[in-house]
XYZ file of C-alpha atoms in Angstrom:
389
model
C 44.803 -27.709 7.799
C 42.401 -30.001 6.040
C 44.403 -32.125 2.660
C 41.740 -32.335 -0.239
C 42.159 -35.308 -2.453
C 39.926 -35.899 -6.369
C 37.518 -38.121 -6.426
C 35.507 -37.794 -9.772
C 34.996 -34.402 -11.764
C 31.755 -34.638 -14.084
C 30.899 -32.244 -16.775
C 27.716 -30.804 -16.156
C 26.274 -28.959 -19.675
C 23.078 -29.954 -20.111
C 20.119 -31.547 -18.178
C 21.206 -35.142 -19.551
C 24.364 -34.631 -17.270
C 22.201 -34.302 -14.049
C 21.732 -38.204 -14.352
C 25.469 -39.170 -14.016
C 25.319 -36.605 -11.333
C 23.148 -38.532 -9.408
C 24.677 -41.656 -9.673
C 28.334 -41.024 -8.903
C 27.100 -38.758 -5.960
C 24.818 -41.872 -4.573
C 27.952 -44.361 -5.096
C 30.445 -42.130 -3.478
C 27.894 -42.092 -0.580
C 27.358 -45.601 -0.574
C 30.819 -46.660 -0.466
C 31.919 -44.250 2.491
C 28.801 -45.695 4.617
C 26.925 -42.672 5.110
C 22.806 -43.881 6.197
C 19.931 -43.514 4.163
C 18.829 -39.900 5.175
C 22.784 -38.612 5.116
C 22.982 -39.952 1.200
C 19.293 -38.049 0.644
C 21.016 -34.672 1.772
C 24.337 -35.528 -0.169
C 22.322 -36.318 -3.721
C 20.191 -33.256 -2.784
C 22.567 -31.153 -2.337
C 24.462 -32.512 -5.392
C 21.755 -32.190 -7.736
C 20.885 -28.737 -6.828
C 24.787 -27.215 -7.587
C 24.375 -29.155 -10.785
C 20.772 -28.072 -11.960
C 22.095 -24.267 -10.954
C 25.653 -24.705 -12.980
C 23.645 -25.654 -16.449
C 20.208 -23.533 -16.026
C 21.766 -19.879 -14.592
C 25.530 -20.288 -15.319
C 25.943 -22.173 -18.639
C 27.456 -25.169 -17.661
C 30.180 -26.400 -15.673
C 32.008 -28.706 -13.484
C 31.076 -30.588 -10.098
C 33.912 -32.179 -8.561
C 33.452 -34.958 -5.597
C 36.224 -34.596 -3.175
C 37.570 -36.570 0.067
C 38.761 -34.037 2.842
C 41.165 -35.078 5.268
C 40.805 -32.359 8.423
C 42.656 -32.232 11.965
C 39.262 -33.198 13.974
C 37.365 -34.509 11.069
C 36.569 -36.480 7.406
C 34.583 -34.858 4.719
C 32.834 -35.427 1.232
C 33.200 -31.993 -0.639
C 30.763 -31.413 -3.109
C 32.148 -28.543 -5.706
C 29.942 -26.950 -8.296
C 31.633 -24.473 -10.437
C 30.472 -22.341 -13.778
C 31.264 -19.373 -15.372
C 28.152 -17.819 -15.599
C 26.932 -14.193 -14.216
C 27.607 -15.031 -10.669
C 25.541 -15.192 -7.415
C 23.989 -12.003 -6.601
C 25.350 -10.976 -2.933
C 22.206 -10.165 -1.488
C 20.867 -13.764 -2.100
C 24.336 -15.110 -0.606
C 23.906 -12.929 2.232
C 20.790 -14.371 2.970
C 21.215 -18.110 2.251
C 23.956 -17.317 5.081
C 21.845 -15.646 7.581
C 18.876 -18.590 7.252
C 16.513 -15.986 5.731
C 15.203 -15.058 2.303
C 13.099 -12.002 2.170
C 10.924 -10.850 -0.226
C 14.096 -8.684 -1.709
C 16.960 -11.230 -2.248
C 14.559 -13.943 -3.824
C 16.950 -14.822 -6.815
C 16.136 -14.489 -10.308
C 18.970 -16.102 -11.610
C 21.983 -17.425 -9.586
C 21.615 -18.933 -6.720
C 18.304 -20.969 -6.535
C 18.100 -23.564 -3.479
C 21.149 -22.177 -1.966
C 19.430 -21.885 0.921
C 18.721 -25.416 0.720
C 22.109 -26.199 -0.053
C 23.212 -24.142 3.220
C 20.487 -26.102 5.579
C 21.430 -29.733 4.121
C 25.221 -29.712 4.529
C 27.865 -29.777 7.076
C 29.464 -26.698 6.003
C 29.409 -24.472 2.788
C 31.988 -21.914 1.357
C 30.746 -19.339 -1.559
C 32.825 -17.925 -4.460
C 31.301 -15.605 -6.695
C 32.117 -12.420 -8.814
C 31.108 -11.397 -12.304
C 32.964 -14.184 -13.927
C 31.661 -16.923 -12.049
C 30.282 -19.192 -8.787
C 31.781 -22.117 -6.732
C 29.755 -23.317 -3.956
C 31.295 -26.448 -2.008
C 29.030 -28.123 0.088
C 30.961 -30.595 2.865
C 29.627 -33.707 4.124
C 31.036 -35.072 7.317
C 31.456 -38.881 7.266
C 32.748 -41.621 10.131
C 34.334 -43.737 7.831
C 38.527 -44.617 8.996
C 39.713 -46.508 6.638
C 43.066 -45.087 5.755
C 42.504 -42.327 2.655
C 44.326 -44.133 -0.086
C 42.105 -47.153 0.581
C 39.152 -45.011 0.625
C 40.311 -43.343 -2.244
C 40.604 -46.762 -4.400
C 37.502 -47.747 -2.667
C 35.199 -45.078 -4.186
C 37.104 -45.443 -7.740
C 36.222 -48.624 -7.821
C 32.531 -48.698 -6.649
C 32.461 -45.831 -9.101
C 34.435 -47.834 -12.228
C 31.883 -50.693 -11.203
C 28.586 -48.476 -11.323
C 30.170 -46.716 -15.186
C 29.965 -50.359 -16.314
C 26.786 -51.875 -14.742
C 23.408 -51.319 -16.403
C 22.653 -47.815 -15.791
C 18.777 -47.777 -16.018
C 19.070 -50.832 -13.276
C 21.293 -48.976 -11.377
C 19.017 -45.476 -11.273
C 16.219 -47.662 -10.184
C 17.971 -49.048 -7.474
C 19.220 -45.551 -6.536
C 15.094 -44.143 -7.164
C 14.225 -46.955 -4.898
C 16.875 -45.932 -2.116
C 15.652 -42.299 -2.236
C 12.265 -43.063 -2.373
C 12.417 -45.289 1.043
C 14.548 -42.499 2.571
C 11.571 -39.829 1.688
C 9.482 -42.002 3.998
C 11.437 -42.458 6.658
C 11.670 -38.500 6.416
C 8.046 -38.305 6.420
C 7.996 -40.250 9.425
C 10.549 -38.247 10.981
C 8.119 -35.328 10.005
C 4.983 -36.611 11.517
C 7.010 -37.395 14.644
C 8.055 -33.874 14.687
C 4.324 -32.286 14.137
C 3.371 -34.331 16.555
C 6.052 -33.435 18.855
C 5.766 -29.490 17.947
C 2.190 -29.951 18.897
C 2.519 -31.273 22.229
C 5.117 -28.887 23.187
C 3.305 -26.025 22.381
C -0.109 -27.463 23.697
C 1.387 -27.363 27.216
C 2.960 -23.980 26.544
C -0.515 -23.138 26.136
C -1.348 -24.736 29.489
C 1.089 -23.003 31.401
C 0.455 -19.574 30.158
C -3.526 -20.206 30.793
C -2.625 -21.788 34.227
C -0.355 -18.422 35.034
C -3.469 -16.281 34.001
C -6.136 -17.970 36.014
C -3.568 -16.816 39.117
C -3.312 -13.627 38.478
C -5.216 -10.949 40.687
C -4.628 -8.029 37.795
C -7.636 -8.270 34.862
C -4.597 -6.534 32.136
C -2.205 -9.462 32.969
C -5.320 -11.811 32.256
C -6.408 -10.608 29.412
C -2.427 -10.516 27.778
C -1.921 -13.572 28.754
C -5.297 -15.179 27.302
C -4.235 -13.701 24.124
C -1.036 -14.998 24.282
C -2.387 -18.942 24.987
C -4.484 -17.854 21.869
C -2.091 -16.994 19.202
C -0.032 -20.342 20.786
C -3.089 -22.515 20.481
C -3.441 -21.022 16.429
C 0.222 -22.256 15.518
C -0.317 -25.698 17.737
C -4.061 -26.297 15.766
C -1.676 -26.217 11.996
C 0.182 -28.507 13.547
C -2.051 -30.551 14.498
C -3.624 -30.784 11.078
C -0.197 -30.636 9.384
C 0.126 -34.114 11.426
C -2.551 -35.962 9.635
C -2.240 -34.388 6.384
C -1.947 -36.011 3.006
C 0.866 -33.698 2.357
C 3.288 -32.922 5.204
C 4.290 -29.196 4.171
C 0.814 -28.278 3.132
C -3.097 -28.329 4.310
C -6.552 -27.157 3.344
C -7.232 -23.954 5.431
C -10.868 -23.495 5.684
C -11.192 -26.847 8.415
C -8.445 -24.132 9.926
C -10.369 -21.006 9.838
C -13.835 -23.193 10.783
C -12.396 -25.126 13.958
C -10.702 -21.116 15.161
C -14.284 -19.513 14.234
C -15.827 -21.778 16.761
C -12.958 -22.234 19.219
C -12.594 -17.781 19.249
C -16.264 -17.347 19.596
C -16.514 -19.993 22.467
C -14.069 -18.615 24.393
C -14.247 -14.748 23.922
C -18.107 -14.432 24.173
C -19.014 -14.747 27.159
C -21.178 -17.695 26.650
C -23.467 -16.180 23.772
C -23.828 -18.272 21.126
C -22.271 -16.786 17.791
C -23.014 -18.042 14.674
C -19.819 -18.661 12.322
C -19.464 -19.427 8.306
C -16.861 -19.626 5.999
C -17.744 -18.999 2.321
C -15.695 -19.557 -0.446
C -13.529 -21.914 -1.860
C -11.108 -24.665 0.022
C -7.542 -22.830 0.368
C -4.501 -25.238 -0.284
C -1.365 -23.559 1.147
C 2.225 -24.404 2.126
C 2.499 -25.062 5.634
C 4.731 -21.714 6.346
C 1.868 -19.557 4.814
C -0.621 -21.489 6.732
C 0.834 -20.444 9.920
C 0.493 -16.791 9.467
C -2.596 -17.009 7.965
C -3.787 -18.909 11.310
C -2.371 -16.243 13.104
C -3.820 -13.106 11.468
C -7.596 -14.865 11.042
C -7.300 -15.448 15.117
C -6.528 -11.354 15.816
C -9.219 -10.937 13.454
C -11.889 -13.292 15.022
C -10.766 -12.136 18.682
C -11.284 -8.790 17.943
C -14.800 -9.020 16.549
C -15.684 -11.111 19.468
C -14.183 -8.312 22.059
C -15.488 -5.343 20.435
C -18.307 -6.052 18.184
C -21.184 -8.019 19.939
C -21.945 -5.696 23.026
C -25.051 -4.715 21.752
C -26.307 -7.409 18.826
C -28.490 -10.297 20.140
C -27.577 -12.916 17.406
C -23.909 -12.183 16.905
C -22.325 -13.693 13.467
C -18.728 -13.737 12.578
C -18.293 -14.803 8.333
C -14.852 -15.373 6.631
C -14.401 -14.890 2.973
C -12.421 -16.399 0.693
C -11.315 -15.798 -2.982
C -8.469 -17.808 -4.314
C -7.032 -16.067 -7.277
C -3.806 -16.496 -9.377
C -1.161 -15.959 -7.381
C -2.743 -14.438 -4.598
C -6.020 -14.966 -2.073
C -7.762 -12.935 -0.308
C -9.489 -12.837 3.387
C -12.574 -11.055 4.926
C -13.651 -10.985 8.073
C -16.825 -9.604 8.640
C -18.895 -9.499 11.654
C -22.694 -8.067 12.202
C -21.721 -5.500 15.233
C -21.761 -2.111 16.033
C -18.944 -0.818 13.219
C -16.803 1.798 13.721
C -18.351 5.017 15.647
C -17.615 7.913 13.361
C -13.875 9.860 13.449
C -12.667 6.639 15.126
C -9.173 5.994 14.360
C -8.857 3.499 11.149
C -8.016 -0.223 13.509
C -5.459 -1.171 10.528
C -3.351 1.894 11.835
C -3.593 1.054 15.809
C -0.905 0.148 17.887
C -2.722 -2.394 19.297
C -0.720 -6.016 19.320
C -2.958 -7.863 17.479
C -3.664 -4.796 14.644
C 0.726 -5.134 14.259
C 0.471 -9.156 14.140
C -2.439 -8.459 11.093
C 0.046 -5.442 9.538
C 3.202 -7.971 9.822
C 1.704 -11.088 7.860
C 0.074 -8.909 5.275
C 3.499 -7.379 4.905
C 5.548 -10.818 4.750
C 3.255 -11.544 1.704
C 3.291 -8.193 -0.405
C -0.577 -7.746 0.953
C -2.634 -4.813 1.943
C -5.300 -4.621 4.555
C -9.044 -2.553 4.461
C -11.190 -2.210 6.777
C -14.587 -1.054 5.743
C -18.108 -0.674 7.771
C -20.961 -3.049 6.153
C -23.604 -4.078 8.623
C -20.478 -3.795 11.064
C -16.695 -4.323 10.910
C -15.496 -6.105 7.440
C -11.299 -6.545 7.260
C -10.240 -7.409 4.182
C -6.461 -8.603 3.143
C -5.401 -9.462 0.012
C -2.330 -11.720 0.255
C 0.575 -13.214 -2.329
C 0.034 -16.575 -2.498
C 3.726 -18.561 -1.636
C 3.715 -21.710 -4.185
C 6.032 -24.749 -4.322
C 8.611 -23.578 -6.338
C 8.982 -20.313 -4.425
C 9.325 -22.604 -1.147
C 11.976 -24.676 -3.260
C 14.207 -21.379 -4.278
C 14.143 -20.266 -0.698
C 14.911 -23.722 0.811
């Protein structure tokens, strides 16, 4: 059984408070030697329990505590108010990794998620009368706890009487160079992800070219497909300005041509995208790449048997809050009493139904000079990413 020992216990009331936060968290971390990218996730972490004690649960304490464990040595981060509580559905689901649509919070409980993905370990009080979230921090440091414990009261005693507007630049500067050594870290993994699922791609393609059966062919060429869709974000997200989000329509262009090269049959089919440039988070992008390439591989299967000049055109409005998608093609249309394709069973109709879902959306599919699908989509901003994260 782990023996907890006091570190520091701030007051956190008001935004002003958030400040002092940040400092004594960043000197605690400092003094127990924990690297650039561990104190990032510590003040993180720290900032977020604070921000969520004074905006949804009027104030409290957070409390900085050394844990001594059987196997292992941990900062505890404690954040406790007396506010409405933490709904249990958003608890539940900061748990379990996943936020749905349902359990977004709308008060208690903001970046808990976050909080769960950052630390080493986090425990969850809540009822009517109140939250405490501890976040732990596992650190190598073996100095024996009572010097550890004068250490950090000192470093912290030290930084109380220093000039604080020096000492938050110095701390702005540390975070600042750890952000780029996490962007680094990100590109690396983009990169990476892209690779790996590049040769996924490879090997699924190289399995379908073997096979004697047309069906297993045709699955598996639709499988490499969706693959390549999520590898091509990737490979943008890798040489974006921003890591976590891109400008879709290069997305939607480069799969127009890509789709129609591939799926018909050496005709050449003219592509446009109208509209204007799409800036989305990186998640968002993802399904978005996904559901334009069912789209654009079904017009090219179905649509073209019969038109000489084949053209495939995607749509875009960008509204407030939401966007929407068309993709319209010049073939044959639906034959009359054919079954609605937004209803099918088809895999690639349920891939369409699932992202429209996953962003309150609604698909139509209408004939106009041939097929034109239309979904209207819930934009996912920044501060929505934030509250789930």
């Amino acid at each position: 059984m782990s023996k907890t020992h006091p570190l520091t216990t701030i007051r956190v009331t008001r935004m002003a408070d958030i400040a002092r936060v940040r400092q004594m968290v960043m000197v605690t971390g400092e003094t127990v030697g924990l690297k650039k990218w561990s104190r990032t996730r510590l003040v993180t972490t720290a900032l977020e329990l604070a921000r969520n004690a004074v905006e949804h649960g009027g104030g409290g304490r957070l409390a900085v505590e050394l844990a001594d464990g059987p196997d292992d040595r941990r900062l505890l981060i404690r954040a406790s108010d007396q506010g409405p509580g933490i709904p249990e559905r958003v608890v539940n689901a900061a748990r379990s990794g996943v936020i749905a649509t349902s359990a977004r919070p709308s008060g208690g409980g903001h970046g808990l998620r976050g909080v769960v993905r950052l630390s080493d370990g986090v425990s969850i009080e809540t009822d009517q009368g109140g939250a405490c979230v501890t976040a732990a921090f596992i650190i190598d440091d073996a100095r024996p706890t009572p010097d550890l414990i004068q250490a950090v009261g000192d470093a912290m005693l030290a930084a109380d009487k220093s000039d604080r507007a020096a000492a938050l630049s110095e701390q702005n500067k540390e975070l600042l160079e750890a952000l780029e050594e996490r962007d680094l870290m990100l590109r690396e993994f983009h990169h990476r992800t892209q690779n790996n699922l590049a040769l996924i791609t490879s090997m699924v393609r190289l399995r379908a070219n073997a096979s004697s059966s047309d069906d297993v062919r045709a699955a598996l060429g639709d499988i490499a497909s969706r693959i390549a869709a999520i590898r091509d974000v990737y490979a943008r997200l890798q040489s974006s300005e921003e890591l976590d989000r891109l400008h879709v329509n290069p997305l939607i262009r480069e799969a127009m041509e890509k789709t129609a090269e591939a799926v018909s049959a050496g005709r050449k089919v003219a592509v446009e995208v109208r509209g204007p440039d799409l800036y989305l988070e990186a998640s968002q992008a993802i399904d978005v790449a996904l559901l334009v390439n069912e789209l654009l591989t079904n017009a090219c299967k179905h649509a073209f048997a019969d038109q000489d000049t084949p053209r495939l055109t995607v749509s875009i409005s960008d509204g407030e809050g939401y966007f929407t998608l068309t993709v319209r093609d010049n073939g044959c249309g639906l034959k009359d009493g054919a079954e609605e394709p937004q209803r099918s069973d088809a895999l690639g109709w349920q891939v369409v139904r699932s992202v429209a879902s996953k962003f309150d959306g609604r698909v139509s599919v209408h004939n106009d000079g041939g097929l034109a699908v239309t979904v209207h989509l819930r934009k996912i901003g920044r501060a929505e990413i934030e509250a789930e994260y």
